[in-house]
Short mmCIF file of C-alpha atoms and ligand atoms in Angstrom, two decimals:
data_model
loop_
_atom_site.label_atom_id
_atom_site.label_comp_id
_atom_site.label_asym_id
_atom_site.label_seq_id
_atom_site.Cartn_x
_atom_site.Cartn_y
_atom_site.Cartn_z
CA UNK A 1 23.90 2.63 -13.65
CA UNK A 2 20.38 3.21 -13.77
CA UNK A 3 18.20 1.90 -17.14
CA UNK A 4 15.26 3.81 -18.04
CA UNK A 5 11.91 1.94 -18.84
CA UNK A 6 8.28 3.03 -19.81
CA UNK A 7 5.64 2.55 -17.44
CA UNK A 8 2.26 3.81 -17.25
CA UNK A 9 3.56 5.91 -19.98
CA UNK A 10 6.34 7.97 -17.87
CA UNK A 11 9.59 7.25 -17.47
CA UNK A 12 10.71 5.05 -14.66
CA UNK A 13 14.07 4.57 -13.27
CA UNK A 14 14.67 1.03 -12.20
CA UNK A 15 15.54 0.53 -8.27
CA UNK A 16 19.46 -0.01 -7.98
CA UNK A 17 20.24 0.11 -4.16
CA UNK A 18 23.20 1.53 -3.95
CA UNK A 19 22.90 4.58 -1.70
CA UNK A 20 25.96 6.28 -2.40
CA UNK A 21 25.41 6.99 -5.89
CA UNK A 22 25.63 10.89 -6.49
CA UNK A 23 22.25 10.39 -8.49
CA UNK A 24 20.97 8.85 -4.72
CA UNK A 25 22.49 11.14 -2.84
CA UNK A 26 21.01 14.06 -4.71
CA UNK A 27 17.40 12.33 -4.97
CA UNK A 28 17.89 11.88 -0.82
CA UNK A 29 18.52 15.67 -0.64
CA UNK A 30 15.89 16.62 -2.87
CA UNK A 31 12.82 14.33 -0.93
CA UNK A 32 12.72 16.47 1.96
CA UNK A 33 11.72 19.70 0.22
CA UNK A 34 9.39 17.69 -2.68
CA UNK A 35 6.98 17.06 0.24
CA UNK A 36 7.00 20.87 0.70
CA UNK A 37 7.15 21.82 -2.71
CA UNK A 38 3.62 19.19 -3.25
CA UNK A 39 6.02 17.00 -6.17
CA UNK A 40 4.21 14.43 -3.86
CA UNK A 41 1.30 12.90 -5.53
CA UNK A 42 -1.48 9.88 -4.40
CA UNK A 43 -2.78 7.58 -6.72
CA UNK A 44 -5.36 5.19 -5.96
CA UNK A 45 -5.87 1.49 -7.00
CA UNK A 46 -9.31 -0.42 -6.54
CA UNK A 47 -9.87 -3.30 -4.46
CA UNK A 48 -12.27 -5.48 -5.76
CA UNK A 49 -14.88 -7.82 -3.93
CA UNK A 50 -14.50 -10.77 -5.55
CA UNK A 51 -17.99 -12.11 -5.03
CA UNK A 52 -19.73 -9.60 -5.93
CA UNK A 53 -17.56 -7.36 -8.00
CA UNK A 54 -18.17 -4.45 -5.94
CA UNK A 55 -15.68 -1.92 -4.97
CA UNK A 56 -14.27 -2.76 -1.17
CA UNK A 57 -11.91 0.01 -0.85
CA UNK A 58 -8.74 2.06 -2.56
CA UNK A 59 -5.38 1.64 -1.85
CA UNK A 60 -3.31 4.94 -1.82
CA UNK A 61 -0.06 4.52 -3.81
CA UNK A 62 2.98 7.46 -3.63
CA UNK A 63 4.14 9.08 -6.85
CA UNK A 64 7.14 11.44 -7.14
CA UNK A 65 6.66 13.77 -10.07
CA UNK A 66 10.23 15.07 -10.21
CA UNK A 67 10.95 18.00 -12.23
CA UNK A 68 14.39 17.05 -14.25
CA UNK A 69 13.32 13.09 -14.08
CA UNK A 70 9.79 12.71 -14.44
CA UNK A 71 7.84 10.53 -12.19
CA UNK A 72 9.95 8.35 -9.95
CA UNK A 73 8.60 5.04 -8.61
CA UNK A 74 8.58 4.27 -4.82
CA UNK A 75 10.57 1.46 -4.97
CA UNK A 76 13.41 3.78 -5.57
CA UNK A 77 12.82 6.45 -3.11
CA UNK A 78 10.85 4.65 -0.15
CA UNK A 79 13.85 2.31 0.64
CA UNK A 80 16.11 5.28 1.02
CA UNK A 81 13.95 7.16 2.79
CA UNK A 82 13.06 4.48 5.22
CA UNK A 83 16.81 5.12 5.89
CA UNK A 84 16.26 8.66 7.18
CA UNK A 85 13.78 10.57 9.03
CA UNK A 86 12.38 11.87 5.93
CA UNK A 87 9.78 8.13 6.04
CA UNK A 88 8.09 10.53 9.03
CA UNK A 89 6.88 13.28 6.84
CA UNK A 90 5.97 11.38 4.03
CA UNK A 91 3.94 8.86 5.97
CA UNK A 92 2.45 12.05 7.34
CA UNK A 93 2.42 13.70 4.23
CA UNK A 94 0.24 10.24 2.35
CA UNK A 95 -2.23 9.89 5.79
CA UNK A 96 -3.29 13.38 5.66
CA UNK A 97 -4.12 13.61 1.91
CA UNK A 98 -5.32 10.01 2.35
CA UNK A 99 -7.79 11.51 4.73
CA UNK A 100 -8.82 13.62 3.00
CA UNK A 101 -9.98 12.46 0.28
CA UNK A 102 -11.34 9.56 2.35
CA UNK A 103 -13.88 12.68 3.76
CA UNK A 104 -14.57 13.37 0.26
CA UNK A 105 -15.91 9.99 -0.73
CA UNK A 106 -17.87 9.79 2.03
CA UNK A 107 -19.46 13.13 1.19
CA UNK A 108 -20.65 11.71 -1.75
CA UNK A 109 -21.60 8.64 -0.25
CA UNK A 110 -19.26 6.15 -0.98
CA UNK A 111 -18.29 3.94 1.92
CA UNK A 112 -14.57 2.87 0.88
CA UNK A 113 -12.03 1.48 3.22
CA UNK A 114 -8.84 3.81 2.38
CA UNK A 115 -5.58 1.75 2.28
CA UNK A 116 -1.97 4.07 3.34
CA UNK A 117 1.02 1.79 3.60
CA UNK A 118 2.91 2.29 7.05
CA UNK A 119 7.16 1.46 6.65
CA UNK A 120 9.13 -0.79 9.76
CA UNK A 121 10.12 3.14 10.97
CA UNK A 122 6.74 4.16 11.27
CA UNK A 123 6.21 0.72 13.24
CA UNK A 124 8.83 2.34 15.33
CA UNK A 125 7.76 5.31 16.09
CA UNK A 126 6.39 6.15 19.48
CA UNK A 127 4.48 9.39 18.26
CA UNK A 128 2.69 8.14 15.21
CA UNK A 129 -0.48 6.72 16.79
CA UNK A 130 -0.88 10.72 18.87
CA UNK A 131 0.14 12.00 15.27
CA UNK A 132 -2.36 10.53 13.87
CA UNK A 133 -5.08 11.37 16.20
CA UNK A 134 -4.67 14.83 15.62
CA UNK A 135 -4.61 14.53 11.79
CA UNK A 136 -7.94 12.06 11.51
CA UNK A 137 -9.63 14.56 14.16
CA UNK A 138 -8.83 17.55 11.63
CA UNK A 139 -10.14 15.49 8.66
CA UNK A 140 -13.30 14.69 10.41
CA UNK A 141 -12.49 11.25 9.63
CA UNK A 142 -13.39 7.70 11.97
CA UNK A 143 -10.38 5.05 11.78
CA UNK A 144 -12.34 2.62 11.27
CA UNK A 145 -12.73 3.99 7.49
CA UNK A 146 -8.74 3.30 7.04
CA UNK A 147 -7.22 0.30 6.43
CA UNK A 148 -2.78 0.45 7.18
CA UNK A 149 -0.96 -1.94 5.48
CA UNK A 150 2.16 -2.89 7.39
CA UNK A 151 4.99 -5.40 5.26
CA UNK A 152 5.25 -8.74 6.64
CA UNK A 153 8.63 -8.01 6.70
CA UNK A 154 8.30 -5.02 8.95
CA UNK A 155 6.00 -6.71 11.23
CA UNK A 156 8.70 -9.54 11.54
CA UNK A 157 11.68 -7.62 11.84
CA UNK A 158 11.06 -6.56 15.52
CA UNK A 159 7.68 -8.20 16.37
CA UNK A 160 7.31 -7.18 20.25
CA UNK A 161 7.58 -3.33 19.21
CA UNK A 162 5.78 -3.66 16.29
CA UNK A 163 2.93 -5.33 18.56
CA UNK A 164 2.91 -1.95 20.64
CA UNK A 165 1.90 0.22 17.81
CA UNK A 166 -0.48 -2.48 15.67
CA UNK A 167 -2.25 -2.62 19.18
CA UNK A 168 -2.71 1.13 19.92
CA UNK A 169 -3.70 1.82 16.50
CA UNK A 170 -6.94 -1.31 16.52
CA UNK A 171 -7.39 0.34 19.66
CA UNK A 172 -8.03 3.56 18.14
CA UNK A 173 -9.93 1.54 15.62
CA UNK A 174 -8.15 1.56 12.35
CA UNK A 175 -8.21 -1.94 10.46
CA UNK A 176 -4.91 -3.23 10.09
CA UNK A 177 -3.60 -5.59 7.12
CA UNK A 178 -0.41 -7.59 6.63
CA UNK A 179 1.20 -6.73 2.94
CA UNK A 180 2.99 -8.78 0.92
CA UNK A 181 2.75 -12.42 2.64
CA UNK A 182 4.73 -15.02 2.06
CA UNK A 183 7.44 -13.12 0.74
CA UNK A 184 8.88 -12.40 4.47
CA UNK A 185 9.10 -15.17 7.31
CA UNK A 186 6.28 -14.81 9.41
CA UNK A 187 5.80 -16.50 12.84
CA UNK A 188 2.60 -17.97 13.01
CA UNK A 189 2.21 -17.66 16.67
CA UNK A 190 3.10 -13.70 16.47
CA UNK A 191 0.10 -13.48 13.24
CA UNK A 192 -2.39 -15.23 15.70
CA UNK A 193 -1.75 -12.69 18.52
CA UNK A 194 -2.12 -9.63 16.52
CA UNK A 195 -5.25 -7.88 15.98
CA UNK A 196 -5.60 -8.03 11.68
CA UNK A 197 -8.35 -7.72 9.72
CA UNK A 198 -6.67 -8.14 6.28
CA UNK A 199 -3.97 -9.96 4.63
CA UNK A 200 -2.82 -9.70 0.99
CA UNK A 201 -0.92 -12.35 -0.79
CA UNK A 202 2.16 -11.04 -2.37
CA UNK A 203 2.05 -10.74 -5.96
CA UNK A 204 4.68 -13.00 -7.20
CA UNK A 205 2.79 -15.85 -5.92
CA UNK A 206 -0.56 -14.21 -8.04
CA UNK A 207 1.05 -13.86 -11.62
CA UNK A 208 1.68 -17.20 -12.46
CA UNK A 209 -1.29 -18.97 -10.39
CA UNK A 210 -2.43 -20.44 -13.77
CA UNK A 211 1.35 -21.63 -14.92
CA UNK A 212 2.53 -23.02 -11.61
CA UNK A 213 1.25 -25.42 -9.53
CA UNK A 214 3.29 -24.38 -6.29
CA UNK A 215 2.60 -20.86 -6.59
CA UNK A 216 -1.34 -22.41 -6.88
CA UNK A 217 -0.80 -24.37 -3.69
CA UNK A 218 0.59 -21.67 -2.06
CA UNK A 219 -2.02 -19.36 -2.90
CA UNK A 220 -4.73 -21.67 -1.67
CA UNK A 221 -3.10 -22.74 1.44
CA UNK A 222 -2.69 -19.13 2.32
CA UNK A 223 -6.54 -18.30 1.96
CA UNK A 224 -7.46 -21.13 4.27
CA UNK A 225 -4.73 -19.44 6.65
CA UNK A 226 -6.03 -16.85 6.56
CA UNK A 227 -10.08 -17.60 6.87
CA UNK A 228 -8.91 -19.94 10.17
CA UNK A 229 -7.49 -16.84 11.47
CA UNK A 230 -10.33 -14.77 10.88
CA UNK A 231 -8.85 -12.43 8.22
CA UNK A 232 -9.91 -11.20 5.10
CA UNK A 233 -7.42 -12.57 2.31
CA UNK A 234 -6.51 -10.21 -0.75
CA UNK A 235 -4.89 -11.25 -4.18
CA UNK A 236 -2.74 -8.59 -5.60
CA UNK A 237 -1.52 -8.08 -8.98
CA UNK A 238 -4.30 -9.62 -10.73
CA UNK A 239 -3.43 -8.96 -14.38
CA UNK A 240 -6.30 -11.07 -16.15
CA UNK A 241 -10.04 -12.23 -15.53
CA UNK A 242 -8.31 -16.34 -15.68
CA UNK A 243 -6.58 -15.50 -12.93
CA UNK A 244 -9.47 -13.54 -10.79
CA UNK A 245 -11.85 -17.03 -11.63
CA UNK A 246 -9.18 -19.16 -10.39
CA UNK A 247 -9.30 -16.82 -6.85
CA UNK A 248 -12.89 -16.82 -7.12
CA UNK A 249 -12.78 -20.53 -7.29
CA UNK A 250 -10.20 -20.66 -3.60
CA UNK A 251 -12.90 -18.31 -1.75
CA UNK A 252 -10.70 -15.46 -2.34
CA UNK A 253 -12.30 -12.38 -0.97
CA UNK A 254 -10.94 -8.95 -2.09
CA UNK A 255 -8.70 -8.80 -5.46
CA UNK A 256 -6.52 -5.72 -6.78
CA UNK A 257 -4.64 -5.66 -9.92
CA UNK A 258 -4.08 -4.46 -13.38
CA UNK A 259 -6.86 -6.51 -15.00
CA UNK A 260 -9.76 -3.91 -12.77
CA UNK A 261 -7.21 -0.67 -13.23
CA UNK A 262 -3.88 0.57 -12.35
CA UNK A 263 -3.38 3.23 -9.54
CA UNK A 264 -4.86 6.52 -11.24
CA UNK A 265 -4.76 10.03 -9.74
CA UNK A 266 -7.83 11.36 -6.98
CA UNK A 267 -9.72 12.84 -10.32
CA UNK A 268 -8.97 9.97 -13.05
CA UNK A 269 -9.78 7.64 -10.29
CA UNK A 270 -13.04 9.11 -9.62
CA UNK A 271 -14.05 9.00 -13.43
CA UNK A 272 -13.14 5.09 -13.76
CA UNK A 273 -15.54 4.70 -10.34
CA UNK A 274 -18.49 6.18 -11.92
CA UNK A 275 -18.12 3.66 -14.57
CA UNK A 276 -17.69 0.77 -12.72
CA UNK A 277 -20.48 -1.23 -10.17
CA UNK A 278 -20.24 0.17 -6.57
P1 C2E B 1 2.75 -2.60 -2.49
O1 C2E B 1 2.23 -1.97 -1.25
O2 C2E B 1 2.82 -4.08 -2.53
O3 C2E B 1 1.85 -2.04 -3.67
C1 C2E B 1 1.50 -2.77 -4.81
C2 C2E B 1 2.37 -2.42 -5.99
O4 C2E B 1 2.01 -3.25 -7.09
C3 C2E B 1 2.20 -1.00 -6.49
O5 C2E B 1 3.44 -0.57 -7.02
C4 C2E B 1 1.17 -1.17 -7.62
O6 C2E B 1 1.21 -0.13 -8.57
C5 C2E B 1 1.64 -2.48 -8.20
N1 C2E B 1 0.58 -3.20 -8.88
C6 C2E B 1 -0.76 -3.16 -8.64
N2 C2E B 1 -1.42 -4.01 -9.45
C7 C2E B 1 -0.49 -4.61 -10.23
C8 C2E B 1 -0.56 -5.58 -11.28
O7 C2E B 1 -1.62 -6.09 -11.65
N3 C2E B 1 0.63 -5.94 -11.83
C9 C2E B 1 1.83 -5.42 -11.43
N4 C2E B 1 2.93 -5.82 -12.05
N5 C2E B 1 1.93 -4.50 -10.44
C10 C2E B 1 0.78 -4.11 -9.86
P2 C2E B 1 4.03 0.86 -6.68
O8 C2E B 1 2.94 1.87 -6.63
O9 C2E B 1 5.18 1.08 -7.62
O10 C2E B 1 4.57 0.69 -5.20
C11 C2E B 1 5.62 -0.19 -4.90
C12 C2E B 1 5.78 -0.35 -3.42
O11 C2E B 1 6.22 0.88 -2.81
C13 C2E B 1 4.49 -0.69 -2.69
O12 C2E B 1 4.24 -2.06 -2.82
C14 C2E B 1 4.82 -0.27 -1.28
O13 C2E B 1 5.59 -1.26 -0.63
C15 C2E B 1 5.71 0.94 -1.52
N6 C2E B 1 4.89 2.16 -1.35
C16 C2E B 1 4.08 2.79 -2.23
N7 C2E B 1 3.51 3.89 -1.68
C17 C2E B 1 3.97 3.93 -0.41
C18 C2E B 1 3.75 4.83 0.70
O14 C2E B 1 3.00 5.82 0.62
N8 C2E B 1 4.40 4.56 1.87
C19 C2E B 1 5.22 3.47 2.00
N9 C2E B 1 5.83 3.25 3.19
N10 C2E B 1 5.44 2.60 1.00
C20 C2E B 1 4.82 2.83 -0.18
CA1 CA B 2 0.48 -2.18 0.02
CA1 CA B 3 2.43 -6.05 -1.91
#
């Protein structure tokens, strides 16, 4: 059973995880040759200096726009994927378009940090660091102009090989950043050893900062975690400007939400950045 509902103004089947469902099953079939057949799609989604309102850097979301179903969110496809090799090419597939248009904005001048979200099977994989080599080289990109956000989750569920890849990609110099925090169990003596720049408090702690005092202490305890280990802390899902003066107010750095803009297309995004400070 699968409910429809409206977001962002196309329709939006919500995750059920059952991976035998012939809807699944035929969605699983049909990934593989989307990449191919460019039903792939990047949107972006600001990051925000908190301090000084300036734009630190876009995060690159997937979109599937499906023929029969419209666009499909990637909380239903990404978990099934992850279950296949299909994860490779569309890691591959986000990275080089990510590149991309990374070498676009800094044509025109504009130094943002480029987010791509890496899955526990890209952690995994022995190639990807070689694979991406070849990919920044042909971009004309430098690493150090991408940020990869890695799940705590992933980063948890097999820390010593994770550590192998998070190392040989710093060492190549991309920035790395641990994604939704607090959500997953992380050791703290595996977060001290690895080389991150970033980490970004899950949003379910961020929603209701204003309503509940544990999700406040737990968003302020994580900042100062965070600044004592040297990273860079960033709120996500900030839905309203209460909620960005509270962060502002805990020393938060970066913020990304609703209340600046929602994940818009290359072009779209582009005409919201030359309205906004940067
Ligand atoms: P995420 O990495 O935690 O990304 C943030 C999600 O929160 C995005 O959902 C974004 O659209 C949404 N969001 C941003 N601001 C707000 C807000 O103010 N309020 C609310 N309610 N939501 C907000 P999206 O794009 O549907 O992506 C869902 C998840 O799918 C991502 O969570 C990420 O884990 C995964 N994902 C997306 N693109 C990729 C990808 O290219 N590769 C991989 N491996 N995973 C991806
Ligand atoms: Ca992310
Ligand atoms: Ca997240």
């Amino acid at each position: 059973f699968m409910a429809a509902k409206s977001h962002e103004g196309y329709t939006i089947y919500a995750p059920s995880y059952d991976d035998h469902s012939p809807r699944r099953l035929t969605l699983m079939s049909e990934l593989r040759q989307a990449i191919e057949k460019e039903q792939l799609m990047i949107y972006y989604q600001p990051k925000v200096s908190v301090k000084s309102g300036k734009i630190y850097g876009v995060e690159g979301l997937v979109r599937w726009a499906h023929p029969k179903h419209g666009f499909i969110a990637p909380d239903e496809f990404i978990p099934m994927a992850e279950r296949t090799r299909v994860i490779k090419h569309l890691t591959l597939w986000m990275l080089k378009r990510a590149f991309r248009d990374c070498a676009e904005w800094r044509r025109q001048g504009l130094d943002l940090v480029v987010s791509v979200n890496l899955s526990t099977k890209d952690l995994h994989d022995p190639d990807l660091p070689d694979v991406m080599a070849g990919v920044a080289a042909a971009a004309n990109i430098k690493p150090s102009w991408m940020m990869l956000e890695i799940t705590e989750s992933s980063i948890m569920n097999d820390p010593e090989r994770a550590m192998e890849t998070i190392q040989r990609l710093h060492e190549m110099g991309y920035k790395l950043s641990i994604d939704d925090f607090g959500t997953g169990y992380s050791s703290l003596a595996y977060l001290k050893k690895m080389p991150l720049s970033e980490l970004k408090i899950d949003k379910s702690f961020v929603y209701d900062l204003l309503q509940s005092d544990n999700d406040a202490v737990i968003v302020k305890a994580t900042i100062n975690l965070a600044h004592n280990l040297g990273l860079q802390v960033v709120a996500e899902g900030v839905e309203a400007g209460e909620v960005l003066d509270r962060l502002s107010s805990y020393s938060c750095d970066i913020a990304q939400g609703y209340w600046f803009s929602k994940p818009k297309p290359f072009n779209d995004f582009n005409l919201w950045l030359q309205q906004s400070p940067h």
